[in-house]
PDB file of C-alpha atoms in Angstrom:
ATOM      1  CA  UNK A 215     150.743 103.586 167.355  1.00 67.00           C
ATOM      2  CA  UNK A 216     147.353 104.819 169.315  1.00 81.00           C
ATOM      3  CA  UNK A 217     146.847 101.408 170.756  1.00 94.00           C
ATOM      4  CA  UNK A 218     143.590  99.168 170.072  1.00 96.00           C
ATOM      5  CA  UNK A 219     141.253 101.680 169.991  1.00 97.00           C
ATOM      6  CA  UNK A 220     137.170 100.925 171.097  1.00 98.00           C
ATOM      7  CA  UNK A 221     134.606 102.563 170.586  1.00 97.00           C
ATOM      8  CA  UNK A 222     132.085 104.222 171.730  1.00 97.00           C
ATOM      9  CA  UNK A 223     133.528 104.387 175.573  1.00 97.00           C
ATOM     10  CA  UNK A 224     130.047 104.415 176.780  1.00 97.00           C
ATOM     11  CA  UNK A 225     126.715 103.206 175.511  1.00 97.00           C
ATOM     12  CA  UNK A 226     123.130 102.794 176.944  1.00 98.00           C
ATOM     13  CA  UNK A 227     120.124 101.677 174.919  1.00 97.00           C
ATOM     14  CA  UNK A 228     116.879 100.316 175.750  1.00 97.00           C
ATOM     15  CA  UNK A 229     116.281  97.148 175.476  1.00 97.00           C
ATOM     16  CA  UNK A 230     114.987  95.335 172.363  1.00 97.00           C
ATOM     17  CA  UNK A 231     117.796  97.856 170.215  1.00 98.00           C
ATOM     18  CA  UNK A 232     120.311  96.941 168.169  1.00 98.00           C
ATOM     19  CA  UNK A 233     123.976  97.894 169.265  1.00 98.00           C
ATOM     20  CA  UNK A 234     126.689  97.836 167.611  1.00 98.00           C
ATOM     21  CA  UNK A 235     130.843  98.342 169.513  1.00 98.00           C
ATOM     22  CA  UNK A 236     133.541  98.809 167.354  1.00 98.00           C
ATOM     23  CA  UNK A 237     137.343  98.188 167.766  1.00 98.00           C
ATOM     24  CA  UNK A 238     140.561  99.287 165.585  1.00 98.00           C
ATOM     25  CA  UNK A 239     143.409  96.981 166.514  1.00 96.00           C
ATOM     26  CA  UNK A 240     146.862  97.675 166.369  1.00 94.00           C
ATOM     27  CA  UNK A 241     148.267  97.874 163.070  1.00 93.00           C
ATOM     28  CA  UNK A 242     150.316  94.451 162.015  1.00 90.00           C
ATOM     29  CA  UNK A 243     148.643  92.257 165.020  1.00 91.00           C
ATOM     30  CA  UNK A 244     146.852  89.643 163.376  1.00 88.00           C
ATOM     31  CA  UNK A 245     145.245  88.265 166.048  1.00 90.00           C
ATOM     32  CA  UNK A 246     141.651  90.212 167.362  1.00 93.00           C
ATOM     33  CA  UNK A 247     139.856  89.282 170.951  1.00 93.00           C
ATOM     34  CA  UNK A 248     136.708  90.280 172.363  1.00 96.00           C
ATOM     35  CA  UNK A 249     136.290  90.177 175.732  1.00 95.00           C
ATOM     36  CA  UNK A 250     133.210  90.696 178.351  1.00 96.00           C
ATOM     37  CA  UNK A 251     133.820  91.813 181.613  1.00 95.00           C
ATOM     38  CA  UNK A 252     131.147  91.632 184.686  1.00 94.00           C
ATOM     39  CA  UNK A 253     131.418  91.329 188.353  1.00 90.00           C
ATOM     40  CA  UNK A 254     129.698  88.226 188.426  1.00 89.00           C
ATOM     41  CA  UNK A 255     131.735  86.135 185.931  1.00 89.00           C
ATOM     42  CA  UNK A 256     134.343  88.278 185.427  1.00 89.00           C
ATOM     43  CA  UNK A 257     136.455  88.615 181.878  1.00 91.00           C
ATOM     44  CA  UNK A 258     134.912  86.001 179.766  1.00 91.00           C
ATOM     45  CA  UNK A 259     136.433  85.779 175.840  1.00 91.00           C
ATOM     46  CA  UNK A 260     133.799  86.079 173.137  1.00 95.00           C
ATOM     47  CA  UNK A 261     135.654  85.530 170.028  1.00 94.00           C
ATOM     48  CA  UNK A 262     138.952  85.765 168.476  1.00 91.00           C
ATOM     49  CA  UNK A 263     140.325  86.262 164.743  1.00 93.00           C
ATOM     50  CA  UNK A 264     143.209  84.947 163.015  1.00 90.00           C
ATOM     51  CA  UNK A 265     144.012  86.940 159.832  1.00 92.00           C
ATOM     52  CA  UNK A 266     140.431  88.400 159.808  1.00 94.00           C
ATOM     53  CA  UNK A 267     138.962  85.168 160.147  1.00 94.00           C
ATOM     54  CA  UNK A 268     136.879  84.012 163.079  1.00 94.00           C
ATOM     55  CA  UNK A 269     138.650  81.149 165.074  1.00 90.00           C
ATOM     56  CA  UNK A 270     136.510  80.817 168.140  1.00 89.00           C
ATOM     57  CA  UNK A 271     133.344  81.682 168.711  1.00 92.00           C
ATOM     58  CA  UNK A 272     132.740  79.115 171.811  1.00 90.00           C
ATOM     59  CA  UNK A 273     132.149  81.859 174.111  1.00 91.00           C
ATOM     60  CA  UNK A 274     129.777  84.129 172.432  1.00 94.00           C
ATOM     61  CA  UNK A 275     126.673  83.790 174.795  1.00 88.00           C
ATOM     62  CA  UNK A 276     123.896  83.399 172.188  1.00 86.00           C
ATOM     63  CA  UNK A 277     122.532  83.968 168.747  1.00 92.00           C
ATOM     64  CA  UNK A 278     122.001  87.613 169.356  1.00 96.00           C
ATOM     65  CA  UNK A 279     125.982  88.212 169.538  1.00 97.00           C
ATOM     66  CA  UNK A 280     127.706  88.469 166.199  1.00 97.00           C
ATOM     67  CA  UNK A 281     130.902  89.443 164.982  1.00 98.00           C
ATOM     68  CA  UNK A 282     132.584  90.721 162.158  1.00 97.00           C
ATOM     69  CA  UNK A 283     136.168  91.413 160.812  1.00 97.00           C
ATOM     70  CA  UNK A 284     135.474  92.980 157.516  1.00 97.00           C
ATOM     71  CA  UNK A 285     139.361  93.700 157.283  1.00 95.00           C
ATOM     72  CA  UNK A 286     142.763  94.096 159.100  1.00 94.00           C
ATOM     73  CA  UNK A 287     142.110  97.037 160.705  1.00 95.00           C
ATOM     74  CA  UNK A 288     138.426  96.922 162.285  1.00 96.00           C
ATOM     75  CA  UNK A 289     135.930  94.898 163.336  1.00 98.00           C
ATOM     76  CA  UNK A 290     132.705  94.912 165.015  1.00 98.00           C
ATOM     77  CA  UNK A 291     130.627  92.713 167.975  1.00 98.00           C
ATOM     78  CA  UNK A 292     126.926  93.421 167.574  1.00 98.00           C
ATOM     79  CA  UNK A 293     124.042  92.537 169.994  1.00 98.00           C
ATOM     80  CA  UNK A 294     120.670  92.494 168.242  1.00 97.00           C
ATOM     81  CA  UNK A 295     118.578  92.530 170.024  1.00 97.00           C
ATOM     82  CA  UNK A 296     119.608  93.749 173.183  1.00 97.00           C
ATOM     83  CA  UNK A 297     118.638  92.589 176.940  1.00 97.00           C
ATOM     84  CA  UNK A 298     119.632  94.210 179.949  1.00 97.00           C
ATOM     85  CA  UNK A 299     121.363  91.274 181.315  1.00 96.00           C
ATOM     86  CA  UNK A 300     123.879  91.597 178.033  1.00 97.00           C
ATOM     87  CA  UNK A 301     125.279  95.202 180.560  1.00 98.00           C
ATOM     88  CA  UNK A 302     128.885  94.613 180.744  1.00 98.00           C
ATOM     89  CA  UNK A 303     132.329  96.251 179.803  1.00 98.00           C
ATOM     90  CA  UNK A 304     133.459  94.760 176.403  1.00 98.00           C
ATOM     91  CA  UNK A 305     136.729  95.088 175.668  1.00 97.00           C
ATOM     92  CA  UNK A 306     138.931  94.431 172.103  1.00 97.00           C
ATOM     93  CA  UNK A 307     142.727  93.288 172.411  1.00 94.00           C
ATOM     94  CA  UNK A 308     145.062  92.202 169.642  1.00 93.00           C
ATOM     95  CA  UNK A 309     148.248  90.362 169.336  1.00 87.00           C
ATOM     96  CA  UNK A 310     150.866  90.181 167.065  1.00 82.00           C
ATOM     97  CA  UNK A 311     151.914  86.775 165.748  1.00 71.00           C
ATOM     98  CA  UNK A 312     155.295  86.758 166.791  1.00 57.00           C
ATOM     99  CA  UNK A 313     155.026  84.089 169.521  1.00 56.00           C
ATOM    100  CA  UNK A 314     153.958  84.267 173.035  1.00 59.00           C
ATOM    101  CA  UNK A 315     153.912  88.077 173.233  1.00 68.00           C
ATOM    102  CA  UNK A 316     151.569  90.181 175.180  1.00 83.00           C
ATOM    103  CA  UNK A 317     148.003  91.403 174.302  1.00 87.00           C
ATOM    104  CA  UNK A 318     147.290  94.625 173.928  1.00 92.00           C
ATOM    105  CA  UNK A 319     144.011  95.530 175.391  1.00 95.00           C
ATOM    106  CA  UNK A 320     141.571  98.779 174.169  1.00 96.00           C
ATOM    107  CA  UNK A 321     139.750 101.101 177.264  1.00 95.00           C
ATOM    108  CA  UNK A 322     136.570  99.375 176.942  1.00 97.00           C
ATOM    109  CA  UNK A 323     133.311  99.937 176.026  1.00 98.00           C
ATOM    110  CA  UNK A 324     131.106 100.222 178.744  1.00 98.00           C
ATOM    111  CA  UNK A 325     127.465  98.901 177.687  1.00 98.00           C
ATOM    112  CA  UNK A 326     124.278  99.769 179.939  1.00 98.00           C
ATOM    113  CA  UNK A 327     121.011  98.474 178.509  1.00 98.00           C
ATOM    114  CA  UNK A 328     117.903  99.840 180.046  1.00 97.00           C
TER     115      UNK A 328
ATOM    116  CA  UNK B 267     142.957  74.367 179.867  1.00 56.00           C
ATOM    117  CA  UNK B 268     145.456  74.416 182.875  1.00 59.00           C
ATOM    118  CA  UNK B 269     144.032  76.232 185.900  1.00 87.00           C
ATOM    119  CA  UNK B 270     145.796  79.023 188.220  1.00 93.00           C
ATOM    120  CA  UNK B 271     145.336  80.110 191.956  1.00 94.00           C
ATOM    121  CA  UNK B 272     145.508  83.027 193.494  1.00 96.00           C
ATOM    122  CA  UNK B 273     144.245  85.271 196.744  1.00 97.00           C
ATOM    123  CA  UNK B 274     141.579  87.009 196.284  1.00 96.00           C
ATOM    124  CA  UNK B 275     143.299  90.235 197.856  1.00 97.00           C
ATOM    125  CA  UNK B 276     146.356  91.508 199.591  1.00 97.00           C
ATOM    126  CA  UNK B 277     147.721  94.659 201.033  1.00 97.00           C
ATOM    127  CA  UNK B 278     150.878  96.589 201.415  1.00 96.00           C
ATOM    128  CA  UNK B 279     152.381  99.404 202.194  1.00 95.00           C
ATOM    129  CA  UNK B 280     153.942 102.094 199.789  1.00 96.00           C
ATOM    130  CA  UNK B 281     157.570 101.952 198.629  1.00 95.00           C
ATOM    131  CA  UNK B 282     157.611  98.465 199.778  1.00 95.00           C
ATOM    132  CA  UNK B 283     158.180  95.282 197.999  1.00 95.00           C
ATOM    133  CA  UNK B 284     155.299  93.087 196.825  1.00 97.00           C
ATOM    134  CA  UNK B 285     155.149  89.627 196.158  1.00 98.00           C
ATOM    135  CA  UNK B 286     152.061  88.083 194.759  1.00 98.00           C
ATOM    136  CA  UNK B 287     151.815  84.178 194.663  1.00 97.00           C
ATOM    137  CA  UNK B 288     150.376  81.646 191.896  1.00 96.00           C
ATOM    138  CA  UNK B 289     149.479  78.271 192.233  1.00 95.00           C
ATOM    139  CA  UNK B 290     149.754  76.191 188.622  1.00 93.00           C
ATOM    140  CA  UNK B 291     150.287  72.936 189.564  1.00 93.00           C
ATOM    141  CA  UNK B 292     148.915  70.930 186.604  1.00 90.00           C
ATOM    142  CA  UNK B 293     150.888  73.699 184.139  1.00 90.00           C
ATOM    143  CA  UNK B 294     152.179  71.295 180.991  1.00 88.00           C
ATOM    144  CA  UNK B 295     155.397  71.838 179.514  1.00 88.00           C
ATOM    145  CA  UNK B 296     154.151  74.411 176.860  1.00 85.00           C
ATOM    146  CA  UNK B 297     152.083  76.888 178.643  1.00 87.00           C
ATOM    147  CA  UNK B 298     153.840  80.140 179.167  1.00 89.00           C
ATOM    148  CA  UNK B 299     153.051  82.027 182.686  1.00 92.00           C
ATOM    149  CA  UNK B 300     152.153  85.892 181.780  1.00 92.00           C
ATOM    150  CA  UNK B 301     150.634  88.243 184.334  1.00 95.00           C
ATOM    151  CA  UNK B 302     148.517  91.266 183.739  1.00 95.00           C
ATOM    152  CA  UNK B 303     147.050  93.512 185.729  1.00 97.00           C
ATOM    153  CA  UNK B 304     143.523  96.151 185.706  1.00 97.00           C
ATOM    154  CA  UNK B 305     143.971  99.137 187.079  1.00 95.00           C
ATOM    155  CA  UNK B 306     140.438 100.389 187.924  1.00 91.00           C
ATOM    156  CA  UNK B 307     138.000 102.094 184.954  1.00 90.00           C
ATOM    157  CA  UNK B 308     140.756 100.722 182.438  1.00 93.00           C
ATOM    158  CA  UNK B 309     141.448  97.449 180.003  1.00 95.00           C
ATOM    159  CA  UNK B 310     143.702  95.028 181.433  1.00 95.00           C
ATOM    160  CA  UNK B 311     147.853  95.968 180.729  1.00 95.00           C
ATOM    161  CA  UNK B 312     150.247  93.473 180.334  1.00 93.00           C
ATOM    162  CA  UNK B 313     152.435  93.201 183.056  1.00 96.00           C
ATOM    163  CA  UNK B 314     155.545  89.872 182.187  1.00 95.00           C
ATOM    164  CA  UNK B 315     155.762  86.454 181.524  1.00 92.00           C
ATOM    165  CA  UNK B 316     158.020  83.536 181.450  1.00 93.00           C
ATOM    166  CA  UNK B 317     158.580  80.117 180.953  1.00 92.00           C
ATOM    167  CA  UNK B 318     161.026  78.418 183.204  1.00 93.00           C
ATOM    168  CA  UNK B 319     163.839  81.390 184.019  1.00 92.00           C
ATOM    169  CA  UNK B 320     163.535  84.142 186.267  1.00 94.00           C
ATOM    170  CA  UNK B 321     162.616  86.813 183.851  1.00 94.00           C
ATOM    171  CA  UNK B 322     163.063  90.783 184.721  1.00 95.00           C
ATOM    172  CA  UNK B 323     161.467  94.176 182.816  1.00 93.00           C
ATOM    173  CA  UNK B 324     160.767  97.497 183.745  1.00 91.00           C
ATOM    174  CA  UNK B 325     157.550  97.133 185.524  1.00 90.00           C
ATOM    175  CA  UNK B 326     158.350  93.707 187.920  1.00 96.00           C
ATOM    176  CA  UNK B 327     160.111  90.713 188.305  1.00 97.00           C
ATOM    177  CA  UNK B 328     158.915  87.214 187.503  1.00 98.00           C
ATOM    178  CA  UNK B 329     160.073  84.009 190.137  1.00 98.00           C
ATOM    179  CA  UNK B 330     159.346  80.967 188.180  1.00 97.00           C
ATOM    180  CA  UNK B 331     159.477  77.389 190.930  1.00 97.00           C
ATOM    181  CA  UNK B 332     161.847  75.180 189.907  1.00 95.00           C
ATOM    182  CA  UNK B 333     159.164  72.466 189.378  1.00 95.00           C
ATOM    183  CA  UNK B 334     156.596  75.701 187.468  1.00 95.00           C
ATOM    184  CA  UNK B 335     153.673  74.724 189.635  1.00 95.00           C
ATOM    185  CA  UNK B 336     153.933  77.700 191.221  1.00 96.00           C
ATOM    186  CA  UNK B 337     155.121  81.510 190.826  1.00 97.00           C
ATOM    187  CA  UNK B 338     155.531  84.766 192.030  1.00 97.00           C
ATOM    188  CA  UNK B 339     154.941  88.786 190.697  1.00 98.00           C
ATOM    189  CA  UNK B 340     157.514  91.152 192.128  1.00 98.00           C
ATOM    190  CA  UNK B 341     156.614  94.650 192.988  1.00 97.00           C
ATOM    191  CA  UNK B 342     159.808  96.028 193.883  1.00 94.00           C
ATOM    192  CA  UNK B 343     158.803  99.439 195.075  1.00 94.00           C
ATOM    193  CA  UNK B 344     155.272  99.058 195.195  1.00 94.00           C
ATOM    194  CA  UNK B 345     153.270 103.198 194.056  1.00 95.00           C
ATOM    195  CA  UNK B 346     149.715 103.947 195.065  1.00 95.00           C
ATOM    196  CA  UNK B 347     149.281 103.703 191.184  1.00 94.00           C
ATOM    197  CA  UNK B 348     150.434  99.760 191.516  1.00 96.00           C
ATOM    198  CA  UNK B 349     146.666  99.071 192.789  1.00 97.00           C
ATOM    199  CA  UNK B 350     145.194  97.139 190.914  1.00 97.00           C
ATOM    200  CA  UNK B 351     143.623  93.483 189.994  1.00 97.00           C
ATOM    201  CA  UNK B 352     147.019  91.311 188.801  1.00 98.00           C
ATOM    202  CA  UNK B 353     145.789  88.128 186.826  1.00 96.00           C
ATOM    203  CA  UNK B 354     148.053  85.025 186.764  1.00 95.00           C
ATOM    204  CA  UNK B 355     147.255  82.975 183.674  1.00 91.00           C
ATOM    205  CA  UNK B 356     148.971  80.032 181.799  1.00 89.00           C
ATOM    206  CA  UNK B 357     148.959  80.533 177.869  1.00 83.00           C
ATOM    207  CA  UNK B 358     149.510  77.677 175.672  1.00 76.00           C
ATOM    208  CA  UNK B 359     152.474  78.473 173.336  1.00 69.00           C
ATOM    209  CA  UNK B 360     151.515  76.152 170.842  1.00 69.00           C
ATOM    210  CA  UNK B 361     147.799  75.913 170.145  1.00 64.00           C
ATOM    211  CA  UNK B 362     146.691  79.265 170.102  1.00 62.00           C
ATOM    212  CA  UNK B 363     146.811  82.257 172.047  1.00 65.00           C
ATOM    213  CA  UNK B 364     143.572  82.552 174.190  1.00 71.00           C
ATOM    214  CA  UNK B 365     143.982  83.953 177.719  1.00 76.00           C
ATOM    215  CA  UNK B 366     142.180  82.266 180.597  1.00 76.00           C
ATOM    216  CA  UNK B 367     141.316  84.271 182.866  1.00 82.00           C
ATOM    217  CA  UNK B 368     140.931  83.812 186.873  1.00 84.00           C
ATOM    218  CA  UNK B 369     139.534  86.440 189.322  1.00 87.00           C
ATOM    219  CA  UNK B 370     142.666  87.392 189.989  1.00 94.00           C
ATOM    220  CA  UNK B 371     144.079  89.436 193.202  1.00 97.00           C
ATOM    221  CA  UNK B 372     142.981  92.853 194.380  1.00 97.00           C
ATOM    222  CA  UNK B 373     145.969  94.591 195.122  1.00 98.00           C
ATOM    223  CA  UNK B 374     145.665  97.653 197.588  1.00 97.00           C
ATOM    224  CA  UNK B 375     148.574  99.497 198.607  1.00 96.00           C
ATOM    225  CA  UNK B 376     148.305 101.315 202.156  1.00 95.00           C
ATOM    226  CA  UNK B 377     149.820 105.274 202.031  1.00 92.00           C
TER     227      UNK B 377
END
């Protein structure tokens, strides 16, 4: 397997646009995580997915974050719109459900809004 | 959640051993102790964890306390590609499977 794979790597938009990262997780894992990373607050979780469904959303900052798990193998965390204070690396991990086992994390998506 | 502590950074010297502490002391029974690290420019990689027994793999060595309020990573032969952030976090086994994450402990290792 390729791993959880994210994408784009890199993204800048101005602010006010609509973006959209994407992450394929690891093929069986049922579990999904997405994860923002800063210097100030460090890795944060977003969300998470059980089985495609969204478990916890606690941690999504506001109404402008949203995210999707249309099926097993992809889902999306949209910021609409976007504010420069949303620049961050946001990363995707899965897990399988087979216990305490370790997350596998994606490479990142690295989000710079003008 | 059940709260770790760790140094912000610590150094050593190549081909040496490392041993990076953890403070857990209000850990409950459940909560598993995994450790991960961040190598820079890259998503975090899972590194071990345990429960109460010394647990070994490929990449380190876990030292569980006797009492689990407390623990420590092994580096055996710490590599110039071992630097890194290491995170120490407690993972309930039975409720779900969120990670909480601290800020962890800059690792740099000296040539």
């Amino acid at each position: 397997d390729a791993g959880v794979i994210q994408s784009p790597r890199h993204e800048v938009t101005e602010m006010g646009q609509e973006v959209t990262l994407r992450c394929k997780p690891i093929s069986g894992h049922d579990y999904l995580f997405w994860y923002r990373q800063t210097m100030m607050r460090g890795l944060e979780l977003l969300i998470y997915f059980n089985n495609n469904v969204p478990i916890d959303d606690s941690g999504m900052p506001e109404d402008r974050f949203s995210a999707k798990m249309p099926n097993a193998s992809f889902s999306t965390l949209k910021i609409q719109p976007s504010e420069p204070r949303d620049s961050a690396v946001y990363f995707c991990a899965s897990n399988p459900i087979e216990g305490n086992t370790e997350a596998f994390f994606g490479q990142g998506t690295r989000l710079t809004v003008v | 959640d059940a709260k770790t502590t760790q140094p912000n950074s610590m150094e050593s010297n190549e081909e040496e051993p490392v041993h990076l502490p953890c403070n857990h002391s209000t850990i409950s029974g459940t909560d598993y102790i995994h450790w991960y690290r961040q190598l820079p420019s890259q998503g975090p990689e899972y590194v071990i964890h345990g429960l109460t027994s010394n647990v070994n793999n490929r990449m380190a060595s876990l030292a569980i306390a006797e009492d689990r309020k407390s623990s420590t990573l092994i580096l055996h032969r710490a590599t110039l590609r071992d630097a890194a952030v290491y995170y120490c976090i407690l993972r309930d086994g039975l409720s779900n499977y969120q990670l909480i994450w601290g800020a962890g402990t800059k690792l740099i290792i000296k040539p």
